CSV table of N, CA and C and ligand atoms in Angstrom, one decimal:
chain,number,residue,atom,x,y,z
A,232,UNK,N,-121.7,43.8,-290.1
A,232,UNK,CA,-121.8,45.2,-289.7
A,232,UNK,C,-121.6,46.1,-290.9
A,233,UNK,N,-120.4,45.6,-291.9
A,233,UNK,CA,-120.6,46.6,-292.8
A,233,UNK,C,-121.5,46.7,-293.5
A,234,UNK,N,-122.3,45.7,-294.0
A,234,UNK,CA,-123.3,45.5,-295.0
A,234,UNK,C,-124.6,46.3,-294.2
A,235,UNK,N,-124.8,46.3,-292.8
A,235,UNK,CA,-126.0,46.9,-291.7
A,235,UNK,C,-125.2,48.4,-292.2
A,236,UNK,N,-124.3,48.9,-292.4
A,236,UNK,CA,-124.1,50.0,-291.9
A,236,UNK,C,-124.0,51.0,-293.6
A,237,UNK,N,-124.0,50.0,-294.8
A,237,UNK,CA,-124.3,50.5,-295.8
A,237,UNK,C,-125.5,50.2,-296.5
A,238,UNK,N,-126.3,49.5,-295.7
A,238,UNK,CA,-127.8,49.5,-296.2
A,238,UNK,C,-129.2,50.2,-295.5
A,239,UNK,N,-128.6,50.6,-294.4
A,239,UNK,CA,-129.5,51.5,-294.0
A,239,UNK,C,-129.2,52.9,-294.0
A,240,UNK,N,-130.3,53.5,-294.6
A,240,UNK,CA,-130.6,55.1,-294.6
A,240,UNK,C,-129.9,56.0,-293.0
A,241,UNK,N,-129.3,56.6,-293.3
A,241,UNK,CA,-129.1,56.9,-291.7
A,241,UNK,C,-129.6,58.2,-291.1
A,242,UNK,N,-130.5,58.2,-292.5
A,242,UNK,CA,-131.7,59.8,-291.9
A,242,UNK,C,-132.8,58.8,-291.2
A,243,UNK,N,-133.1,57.6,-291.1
A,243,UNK,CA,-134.0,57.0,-290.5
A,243,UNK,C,-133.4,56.2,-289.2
A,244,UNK,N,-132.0,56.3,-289.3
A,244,UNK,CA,-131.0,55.5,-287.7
A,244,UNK,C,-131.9,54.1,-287.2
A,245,UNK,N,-132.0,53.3,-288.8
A,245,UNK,CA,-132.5,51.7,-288.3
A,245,UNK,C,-131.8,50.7,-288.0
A,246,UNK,N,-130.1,51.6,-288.8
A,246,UNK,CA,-129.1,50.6,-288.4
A,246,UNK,C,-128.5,49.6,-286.7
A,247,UNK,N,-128.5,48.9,-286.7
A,247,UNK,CA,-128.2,48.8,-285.3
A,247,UNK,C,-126.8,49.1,-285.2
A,248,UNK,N,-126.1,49.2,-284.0
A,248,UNK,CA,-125.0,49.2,-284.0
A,248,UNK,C,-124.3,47.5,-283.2
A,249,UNK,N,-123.1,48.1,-283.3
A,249,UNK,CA,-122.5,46.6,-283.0
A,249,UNK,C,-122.8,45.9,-281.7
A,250,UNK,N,-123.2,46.5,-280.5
A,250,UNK,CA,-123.4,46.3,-279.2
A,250,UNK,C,-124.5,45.4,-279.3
A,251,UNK,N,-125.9,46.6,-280.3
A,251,UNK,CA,-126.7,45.4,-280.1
A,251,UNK,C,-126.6,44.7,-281.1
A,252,UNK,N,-126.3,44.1,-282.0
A,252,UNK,CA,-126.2,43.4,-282.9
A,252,UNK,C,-126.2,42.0,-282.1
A,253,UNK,N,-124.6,41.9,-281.7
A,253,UNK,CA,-123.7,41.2,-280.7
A,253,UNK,C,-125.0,40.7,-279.8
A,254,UNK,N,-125.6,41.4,-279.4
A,254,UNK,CA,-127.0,40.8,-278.0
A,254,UNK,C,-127.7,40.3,-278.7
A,255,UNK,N,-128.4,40.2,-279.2
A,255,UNK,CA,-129.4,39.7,-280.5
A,255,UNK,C,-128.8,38.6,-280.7
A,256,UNK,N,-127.9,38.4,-281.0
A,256,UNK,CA,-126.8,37.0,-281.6
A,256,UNK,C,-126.7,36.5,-280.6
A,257,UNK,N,-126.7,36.7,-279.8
A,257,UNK,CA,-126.5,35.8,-278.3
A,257,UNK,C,-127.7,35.1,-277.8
A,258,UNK,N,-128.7,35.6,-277.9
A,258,UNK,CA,-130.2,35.3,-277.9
A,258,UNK,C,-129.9,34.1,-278.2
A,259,UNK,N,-131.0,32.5,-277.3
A,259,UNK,CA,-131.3,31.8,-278.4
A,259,UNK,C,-132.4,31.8,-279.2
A,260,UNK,N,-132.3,31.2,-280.6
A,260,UNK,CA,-133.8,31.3,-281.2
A,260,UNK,C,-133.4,32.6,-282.1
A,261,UNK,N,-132.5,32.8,-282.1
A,261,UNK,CA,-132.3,34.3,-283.3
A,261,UNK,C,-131.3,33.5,-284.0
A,262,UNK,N,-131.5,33.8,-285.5
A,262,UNK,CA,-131.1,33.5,-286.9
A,262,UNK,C,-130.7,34.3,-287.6
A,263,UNK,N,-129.6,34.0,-288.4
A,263,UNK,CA,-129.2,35.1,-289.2
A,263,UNK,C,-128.8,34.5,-290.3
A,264,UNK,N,-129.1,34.9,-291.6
A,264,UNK,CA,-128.7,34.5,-292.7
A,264,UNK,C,-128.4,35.6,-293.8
A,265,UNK,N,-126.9,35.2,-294.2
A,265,UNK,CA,-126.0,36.0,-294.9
A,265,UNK,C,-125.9,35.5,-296.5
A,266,UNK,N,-126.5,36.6,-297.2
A,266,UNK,CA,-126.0,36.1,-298.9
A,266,UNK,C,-124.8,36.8,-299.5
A,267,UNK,N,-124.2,35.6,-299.8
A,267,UNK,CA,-122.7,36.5,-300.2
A,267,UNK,C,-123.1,36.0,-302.3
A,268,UNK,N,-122.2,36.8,-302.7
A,268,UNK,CA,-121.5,36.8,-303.8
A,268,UNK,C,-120.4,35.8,-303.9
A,269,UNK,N,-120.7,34.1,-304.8
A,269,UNK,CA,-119.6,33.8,-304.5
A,269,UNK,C,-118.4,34.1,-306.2
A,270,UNK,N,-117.0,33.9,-305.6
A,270,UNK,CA,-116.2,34.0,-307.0
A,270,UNK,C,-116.3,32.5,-307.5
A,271,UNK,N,-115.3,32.6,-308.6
A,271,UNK,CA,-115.6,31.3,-309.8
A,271,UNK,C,-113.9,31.2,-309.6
A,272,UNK,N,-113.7,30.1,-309.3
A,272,UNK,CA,-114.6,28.7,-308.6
A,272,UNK,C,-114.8,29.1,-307.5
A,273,UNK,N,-115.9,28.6,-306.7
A,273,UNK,CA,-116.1,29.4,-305.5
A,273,UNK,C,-115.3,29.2,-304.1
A,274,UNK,N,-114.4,27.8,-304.6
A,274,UNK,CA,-113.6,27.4,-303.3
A,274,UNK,C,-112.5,28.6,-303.5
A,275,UNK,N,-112.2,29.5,-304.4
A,275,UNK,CA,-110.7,30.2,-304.5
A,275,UNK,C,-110.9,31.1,-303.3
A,276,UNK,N,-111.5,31.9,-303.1
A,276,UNK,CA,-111.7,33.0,-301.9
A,276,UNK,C,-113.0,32.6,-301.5
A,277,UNK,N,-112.8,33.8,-300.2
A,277,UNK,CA,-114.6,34.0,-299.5
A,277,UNK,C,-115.5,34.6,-300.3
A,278,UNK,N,-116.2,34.3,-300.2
A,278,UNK,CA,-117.9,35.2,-300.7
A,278,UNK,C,-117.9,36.5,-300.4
A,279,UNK,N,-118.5,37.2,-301.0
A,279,UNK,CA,-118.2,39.0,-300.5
A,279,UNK,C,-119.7,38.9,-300.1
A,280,UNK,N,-119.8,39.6,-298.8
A,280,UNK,CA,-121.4,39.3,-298.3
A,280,UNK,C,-121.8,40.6,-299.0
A,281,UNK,N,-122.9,40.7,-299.3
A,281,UNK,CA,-123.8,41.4,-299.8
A,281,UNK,C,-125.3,41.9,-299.0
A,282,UNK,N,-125.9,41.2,-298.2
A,282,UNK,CA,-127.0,41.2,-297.6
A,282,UNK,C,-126.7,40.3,-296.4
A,283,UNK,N,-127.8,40.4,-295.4
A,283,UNK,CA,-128.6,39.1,-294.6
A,283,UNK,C,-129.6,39.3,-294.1
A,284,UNK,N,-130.0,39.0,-293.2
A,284,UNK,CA,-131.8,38.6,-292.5
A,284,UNK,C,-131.6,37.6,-291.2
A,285,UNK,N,-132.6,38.6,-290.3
A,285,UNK,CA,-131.8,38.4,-288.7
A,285,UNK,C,-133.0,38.3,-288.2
A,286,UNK,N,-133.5,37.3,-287.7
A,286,UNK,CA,-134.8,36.9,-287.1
A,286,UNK,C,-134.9,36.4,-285.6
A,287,UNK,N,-136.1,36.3,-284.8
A,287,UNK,CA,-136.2,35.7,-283.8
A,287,UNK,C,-137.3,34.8,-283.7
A,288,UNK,N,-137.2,33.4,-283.2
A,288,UNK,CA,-138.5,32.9,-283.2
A,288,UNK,C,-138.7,32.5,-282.2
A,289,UNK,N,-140.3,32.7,-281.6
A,289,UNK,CA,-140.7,32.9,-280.2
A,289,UNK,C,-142.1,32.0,-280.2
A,290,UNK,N,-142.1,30.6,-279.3
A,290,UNK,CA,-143.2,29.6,-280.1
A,290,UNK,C,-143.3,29.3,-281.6
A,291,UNK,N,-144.3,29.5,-281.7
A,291,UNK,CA,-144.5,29.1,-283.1
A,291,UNK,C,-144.5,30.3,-284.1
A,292,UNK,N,-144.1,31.7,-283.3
A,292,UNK,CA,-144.2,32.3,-284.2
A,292,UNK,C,-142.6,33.1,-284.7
A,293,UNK,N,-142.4,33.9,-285.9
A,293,UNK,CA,-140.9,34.2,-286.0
A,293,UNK,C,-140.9,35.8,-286.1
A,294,UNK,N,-140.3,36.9,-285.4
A,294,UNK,CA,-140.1,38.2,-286.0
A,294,UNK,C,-138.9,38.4,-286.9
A,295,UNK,N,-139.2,38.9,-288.2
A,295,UNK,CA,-138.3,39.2,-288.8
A,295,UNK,C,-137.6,40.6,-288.8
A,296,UNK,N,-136.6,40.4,-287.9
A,296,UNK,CA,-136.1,42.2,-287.1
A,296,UNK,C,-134.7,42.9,-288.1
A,297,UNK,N,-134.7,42.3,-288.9
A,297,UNK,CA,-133.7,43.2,-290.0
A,297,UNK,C,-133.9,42.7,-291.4
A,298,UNK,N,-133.6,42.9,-292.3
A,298,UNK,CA,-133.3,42.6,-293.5
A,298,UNK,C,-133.0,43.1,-294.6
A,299,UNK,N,-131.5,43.3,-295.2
A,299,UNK,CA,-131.1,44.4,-295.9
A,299,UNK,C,-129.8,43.7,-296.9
A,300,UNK,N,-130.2,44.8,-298.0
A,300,UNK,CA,-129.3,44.1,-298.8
A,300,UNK,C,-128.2,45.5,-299.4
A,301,UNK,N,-127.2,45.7,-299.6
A,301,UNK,CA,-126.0,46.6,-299.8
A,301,UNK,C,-126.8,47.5,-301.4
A,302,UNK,N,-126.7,48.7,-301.5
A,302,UNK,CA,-127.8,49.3,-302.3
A,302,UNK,C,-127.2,49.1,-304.2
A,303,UNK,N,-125.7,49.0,-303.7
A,303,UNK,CA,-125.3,48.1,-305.5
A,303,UNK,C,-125.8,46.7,-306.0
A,304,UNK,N,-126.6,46.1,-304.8
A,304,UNK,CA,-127.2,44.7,-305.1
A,304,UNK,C,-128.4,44.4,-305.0
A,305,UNK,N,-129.3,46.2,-305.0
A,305,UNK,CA,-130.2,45.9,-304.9
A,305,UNK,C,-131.2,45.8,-306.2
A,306,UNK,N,-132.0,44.9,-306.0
A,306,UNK,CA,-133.5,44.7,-307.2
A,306,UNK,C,-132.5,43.7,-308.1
A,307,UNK,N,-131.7,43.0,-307.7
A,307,UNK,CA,-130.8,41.8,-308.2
A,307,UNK,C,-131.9,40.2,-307.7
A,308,UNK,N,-132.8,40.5,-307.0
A,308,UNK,CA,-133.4,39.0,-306.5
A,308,UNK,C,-132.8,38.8,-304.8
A,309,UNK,N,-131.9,39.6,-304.4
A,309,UNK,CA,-131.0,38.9,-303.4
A,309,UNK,C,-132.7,39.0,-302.1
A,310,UNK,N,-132.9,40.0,-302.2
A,310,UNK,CA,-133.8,40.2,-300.8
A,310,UNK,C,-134.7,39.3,-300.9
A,311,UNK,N,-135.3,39.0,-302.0
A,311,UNK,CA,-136.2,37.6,-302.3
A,311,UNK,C,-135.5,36.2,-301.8
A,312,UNK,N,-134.4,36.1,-302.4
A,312,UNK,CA,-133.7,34.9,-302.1
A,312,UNK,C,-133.8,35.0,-300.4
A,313,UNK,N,-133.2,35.7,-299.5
A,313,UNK,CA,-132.9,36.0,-298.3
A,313,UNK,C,-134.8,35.8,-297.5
A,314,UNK,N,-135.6,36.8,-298.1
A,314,UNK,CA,-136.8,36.2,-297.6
A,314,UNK,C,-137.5,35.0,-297.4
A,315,UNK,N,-136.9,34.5,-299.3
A,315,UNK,CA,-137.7,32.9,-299.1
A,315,UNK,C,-137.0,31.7,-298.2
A,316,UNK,N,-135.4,32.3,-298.1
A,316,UNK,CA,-135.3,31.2,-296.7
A,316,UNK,C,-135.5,31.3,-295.9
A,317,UNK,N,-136.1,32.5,-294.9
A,317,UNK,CA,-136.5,33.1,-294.0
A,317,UNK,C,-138.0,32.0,-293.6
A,318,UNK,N,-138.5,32.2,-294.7
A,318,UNK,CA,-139.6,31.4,-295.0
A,318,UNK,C,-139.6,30.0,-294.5
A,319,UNK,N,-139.0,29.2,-295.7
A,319,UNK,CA,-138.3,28.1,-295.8
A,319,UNK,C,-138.2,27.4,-294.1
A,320,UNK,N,-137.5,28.0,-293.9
A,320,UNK,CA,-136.6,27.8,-292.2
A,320,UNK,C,-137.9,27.8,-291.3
A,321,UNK,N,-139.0,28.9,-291.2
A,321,UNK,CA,-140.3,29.0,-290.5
A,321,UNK,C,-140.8,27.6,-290.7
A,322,UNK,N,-141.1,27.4,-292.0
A,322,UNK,CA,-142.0,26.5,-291.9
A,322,UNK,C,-141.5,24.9,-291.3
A,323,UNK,N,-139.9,24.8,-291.9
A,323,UNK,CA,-139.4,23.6,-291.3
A,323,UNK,C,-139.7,23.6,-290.1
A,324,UNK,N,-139.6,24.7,-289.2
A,324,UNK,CA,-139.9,24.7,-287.6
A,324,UNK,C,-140.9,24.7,-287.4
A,325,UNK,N,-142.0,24.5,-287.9
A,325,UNK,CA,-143.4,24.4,-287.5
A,325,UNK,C,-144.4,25.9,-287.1
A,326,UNK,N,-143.5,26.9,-287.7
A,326,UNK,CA,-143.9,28.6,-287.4
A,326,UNK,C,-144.6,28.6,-288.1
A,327,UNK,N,-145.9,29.2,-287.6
A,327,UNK,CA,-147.3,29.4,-287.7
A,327,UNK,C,-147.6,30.8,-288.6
A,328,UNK,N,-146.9,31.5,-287.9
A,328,UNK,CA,-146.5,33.0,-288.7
A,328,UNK,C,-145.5,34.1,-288.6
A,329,UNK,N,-145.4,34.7,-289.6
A,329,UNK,CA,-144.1,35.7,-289.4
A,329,UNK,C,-144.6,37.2,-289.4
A,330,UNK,N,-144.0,37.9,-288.0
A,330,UNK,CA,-144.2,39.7,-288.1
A,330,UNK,C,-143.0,39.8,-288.4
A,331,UNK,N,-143.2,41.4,-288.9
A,331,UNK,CA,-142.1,42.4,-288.9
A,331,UNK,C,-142.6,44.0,-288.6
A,332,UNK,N,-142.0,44.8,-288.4
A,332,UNK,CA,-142.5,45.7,-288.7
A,332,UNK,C,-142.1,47.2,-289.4
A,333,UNK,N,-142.4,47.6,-290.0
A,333,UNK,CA,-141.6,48.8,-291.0
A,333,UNK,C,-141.9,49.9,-290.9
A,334,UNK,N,-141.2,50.9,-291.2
A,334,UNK,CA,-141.7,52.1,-291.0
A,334,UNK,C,-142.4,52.6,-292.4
A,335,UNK,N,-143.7,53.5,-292.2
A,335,UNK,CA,-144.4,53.1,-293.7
A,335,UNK,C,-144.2,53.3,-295.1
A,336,UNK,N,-143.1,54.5,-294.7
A,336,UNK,CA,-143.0,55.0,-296.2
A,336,UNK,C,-141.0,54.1,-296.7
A,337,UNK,N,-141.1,52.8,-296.2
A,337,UNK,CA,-140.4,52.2,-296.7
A,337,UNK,C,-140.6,51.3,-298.1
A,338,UNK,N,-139.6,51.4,-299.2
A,338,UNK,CA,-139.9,50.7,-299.9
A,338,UNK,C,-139.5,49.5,-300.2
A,339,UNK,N,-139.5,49.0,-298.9
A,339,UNK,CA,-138.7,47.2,-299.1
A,339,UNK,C,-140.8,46.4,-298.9
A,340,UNK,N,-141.5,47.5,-298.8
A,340,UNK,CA,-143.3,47.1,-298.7
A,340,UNK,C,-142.9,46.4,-299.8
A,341,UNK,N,-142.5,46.5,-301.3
A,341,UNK,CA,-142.9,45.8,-302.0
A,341,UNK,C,-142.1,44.9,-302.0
A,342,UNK,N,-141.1,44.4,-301.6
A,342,UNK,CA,-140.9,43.1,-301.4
A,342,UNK,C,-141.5,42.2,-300.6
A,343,UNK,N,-142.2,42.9,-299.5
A,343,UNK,CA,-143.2,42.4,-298.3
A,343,UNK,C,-144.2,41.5,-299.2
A,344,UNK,N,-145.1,42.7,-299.8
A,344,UNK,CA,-146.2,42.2,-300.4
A,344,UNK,C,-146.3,41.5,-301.1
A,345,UNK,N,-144.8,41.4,-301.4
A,345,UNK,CA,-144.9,39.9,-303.0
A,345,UNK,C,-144.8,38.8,-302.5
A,346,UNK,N,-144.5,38.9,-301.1
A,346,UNK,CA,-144.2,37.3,-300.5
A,346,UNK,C,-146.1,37.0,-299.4
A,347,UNK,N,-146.6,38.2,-299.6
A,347,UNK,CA,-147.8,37.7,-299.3
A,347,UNK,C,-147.7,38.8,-298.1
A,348,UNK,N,-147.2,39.2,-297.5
A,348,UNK,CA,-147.6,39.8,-296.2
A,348,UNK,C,-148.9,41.0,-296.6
A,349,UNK,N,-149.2,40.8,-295.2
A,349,UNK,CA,-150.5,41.7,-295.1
A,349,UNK,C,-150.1,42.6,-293.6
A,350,UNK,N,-151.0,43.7,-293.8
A,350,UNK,CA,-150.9,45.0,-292.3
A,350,UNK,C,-151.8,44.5,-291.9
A,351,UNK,N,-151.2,44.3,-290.2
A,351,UNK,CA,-152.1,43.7,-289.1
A,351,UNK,C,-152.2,44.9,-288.5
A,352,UNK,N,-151.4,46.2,-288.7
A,352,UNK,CA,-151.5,47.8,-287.1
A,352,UNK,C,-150.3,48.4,-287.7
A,353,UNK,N,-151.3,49.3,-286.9
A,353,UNK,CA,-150.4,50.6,-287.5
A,353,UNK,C,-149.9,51.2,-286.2
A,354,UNK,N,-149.1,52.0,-285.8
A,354,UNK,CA,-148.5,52.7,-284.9
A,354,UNK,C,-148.4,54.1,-285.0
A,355,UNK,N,-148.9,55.0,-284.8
A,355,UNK,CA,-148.7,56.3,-285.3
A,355,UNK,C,-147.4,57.1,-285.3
A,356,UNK,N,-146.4,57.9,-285.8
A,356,UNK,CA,-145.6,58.6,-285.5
A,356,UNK,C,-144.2,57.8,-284.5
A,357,UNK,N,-144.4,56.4,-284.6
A,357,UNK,CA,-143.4,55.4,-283.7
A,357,UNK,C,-142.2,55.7,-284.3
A,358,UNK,N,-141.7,56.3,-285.4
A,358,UNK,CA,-140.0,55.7,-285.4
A,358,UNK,C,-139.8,57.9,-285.6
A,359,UNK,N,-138.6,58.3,-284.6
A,359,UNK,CA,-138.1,59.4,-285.6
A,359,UNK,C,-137.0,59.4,-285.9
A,360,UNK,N,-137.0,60.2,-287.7
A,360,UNK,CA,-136.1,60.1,-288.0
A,360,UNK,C,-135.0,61.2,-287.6
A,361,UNK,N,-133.6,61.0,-288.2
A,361,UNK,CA,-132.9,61.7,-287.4
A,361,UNK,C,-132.7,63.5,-288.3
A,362,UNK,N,-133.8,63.7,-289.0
A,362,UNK,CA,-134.5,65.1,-289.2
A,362,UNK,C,-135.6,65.1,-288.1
A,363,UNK,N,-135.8,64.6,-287.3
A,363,UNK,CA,-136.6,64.9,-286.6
A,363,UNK,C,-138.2,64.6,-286.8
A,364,UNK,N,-138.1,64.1,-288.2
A,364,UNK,CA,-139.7,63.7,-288.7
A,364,UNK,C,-140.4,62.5,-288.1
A,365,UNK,N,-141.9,62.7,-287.8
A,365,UNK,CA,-142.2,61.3,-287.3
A,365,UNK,C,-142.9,60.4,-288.7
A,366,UNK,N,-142.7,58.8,-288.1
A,366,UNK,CA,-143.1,58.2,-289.4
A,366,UNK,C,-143.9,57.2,-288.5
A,367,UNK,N,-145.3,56.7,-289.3
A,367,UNK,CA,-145.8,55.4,-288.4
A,367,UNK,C,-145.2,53.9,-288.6
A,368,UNK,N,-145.5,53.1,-288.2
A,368,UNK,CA,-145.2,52.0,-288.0
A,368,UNK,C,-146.1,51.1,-288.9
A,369,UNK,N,-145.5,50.4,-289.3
A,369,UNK,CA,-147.1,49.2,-289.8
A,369,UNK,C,-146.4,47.6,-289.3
A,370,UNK,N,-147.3,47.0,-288.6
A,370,UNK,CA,-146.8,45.3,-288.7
A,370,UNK,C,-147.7,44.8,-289.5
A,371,UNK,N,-146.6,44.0,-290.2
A,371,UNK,CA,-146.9,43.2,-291.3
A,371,UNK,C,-146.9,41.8,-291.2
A,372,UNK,N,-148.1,40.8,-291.2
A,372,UNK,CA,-147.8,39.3,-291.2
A,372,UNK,C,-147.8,38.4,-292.2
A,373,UNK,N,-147.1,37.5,-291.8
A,373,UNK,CA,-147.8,36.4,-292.8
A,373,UNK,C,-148.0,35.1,-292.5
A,374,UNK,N,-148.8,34.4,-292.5
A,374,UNK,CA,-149.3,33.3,-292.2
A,374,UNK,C,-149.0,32.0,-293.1
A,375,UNK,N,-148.1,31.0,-292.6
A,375,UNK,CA,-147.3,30.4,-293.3
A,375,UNK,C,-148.6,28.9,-293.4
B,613,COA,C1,-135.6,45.8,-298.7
B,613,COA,C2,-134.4,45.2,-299.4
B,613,COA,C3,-133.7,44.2,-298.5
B,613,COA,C4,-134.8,44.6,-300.7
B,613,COA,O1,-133.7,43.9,-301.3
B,613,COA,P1,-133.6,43.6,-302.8
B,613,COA,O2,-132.4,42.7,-303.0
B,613,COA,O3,-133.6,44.9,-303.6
B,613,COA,O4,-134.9,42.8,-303.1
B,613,COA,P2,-135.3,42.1,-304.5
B,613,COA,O5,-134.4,42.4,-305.6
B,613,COA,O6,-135.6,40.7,-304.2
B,613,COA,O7,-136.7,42.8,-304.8
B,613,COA,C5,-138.0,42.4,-304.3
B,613,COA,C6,-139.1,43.0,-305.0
B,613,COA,O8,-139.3,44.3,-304.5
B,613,COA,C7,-139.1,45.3,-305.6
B,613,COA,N1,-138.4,46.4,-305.0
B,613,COA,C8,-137.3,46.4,-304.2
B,613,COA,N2,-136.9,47.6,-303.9
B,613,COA,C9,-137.8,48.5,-304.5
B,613,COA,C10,-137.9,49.9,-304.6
B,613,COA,N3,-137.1,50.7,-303.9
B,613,COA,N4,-138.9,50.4,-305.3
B,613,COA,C11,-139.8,49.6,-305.9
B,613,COA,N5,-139.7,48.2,-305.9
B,613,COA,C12,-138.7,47.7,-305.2
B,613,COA,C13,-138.3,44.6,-306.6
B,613,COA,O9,-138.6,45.2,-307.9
B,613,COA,C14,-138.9,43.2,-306.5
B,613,COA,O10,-140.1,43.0,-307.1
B,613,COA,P3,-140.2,42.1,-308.5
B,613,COA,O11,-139.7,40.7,-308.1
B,613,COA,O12,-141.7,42.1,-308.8
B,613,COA,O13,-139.3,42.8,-309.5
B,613,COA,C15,-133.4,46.4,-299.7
B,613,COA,O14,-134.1,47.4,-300.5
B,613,COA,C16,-132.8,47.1,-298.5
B,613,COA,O15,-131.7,46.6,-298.0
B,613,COA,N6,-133.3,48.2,-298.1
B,613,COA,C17,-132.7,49.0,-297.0
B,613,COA,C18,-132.8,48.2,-295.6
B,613,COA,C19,-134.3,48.1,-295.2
B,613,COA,O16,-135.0,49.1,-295.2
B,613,COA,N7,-134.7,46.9,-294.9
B,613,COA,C20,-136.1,46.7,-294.5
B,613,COA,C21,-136.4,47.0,-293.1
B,613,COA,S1,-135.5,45.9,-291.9
C-alpha cells in the first residue's frame, strides 16, 4: 500500500485503496509480484519494496490491473523487470494473451510498447480525474 499510494498520481485517483486491494488478493487467480531492493548481504534485513504488478487471470487469458513502481526508482529497469515476469508467469500458464488498460495520456505507454503491446479500443472520456478532466481509455494487448 505504501508503494500503491506513492506511485500513483492522485490528480488521476488510480490508486486503490486498501479495502479493495485486500478483495483483489482474495480472488483466486490474482497475482501479485513485488520488487524489492535487496541490502548486501541480502540475508541481513528485508528488501525495501519498491514496485509490484497485480494481475488476474481468467482462462487463458491474464488482465494486468496495476503496475507501479515508487517515482525515485523510476526508469531504473524495475517496471521492465516486474513486466517480464508478468510475462514469464502467462506464458508458463498457458495464457494466450494479456490486456490492460490505461488511461491515454499515461506515460508507462512506453513501457507497454516496448514489450510489444498493441491498442485493441479506445473508450472515450472513461476515467475522471480528480480536476474534473475527462481522459479516454485505451486497452492494450499482447499476444504471448
Ligand atoms: C509505468 C511504471 C511502472 C514504469 O516503471 P519504470 O521502473 O520506470 O519502468 P522502466 O525503468 O523499466 O522503463 C521502461 C521503459 O519505459 C520508458 N519510460 C518509463 N517512464 C517513462 C516516462 N515517464 N517518459 C518516457 N519514457 C518512459 C523507459 O525509458 C524505458 O524504456 P527504455 O528501456 O527504452 O529506456 C512507472 O512509471 C509508474 O509506476 N508509473 C505510475 C503508476 C502507473 O501509472 N502505472 C501504470 C498504470 S497501472
Amino acid at each position: 500500500m505504501q508503494v500503491m499510494q506513492a506511485a500513483f498520481d492522485p490528480v488521476y485517483g488510480e490508486a486503490w485503496n486498501h479495502s479493495q486491494t485486500r478483495s483483489m488478493l482474495a480472488m483466486p487467480l490474482t497475482h501479485t509480484i513485488v520488487a524489492e531492493i535487496l541490502p548486501r548481504p541480502p540475508e541481513a534485513q528485508p528488501g525495501e519494496p519498491i514496485g509490484f504488478s497485480m494481475s488476474r487471470r481468467i482462462g487463458d487469458e491474464e488482465e494486468l490491473l496495476l503496475i507501479a513502481v515508487i517515482p525515485e526508482w523510476r526508469q531504473f529497469g524495475a517496471g521492465s523487470s516486474l513486466l517480464t515476469q508478468v510475462i514469464e508467469n502467462a506464458k508458463d500458464a498457458g495464457v494466450g494473451r494479456i490486456f490492460l488498460e490505461m488511461r491515454s495520456n499515461n506515460p508507462a505507454s512506453h513501457l507497454y510498447h516496448k514489450f510489444g503491446f498493441t491498442q485493441v479500443g479506445l473508450r472515450k472520456n472513461y476515467y475522471k480525474g480528480a480536476d474534473s478532466k475527462l481522459y479516454d481509455a485505451l486497452t492494450l494487448a499482447l499476444t504471448l
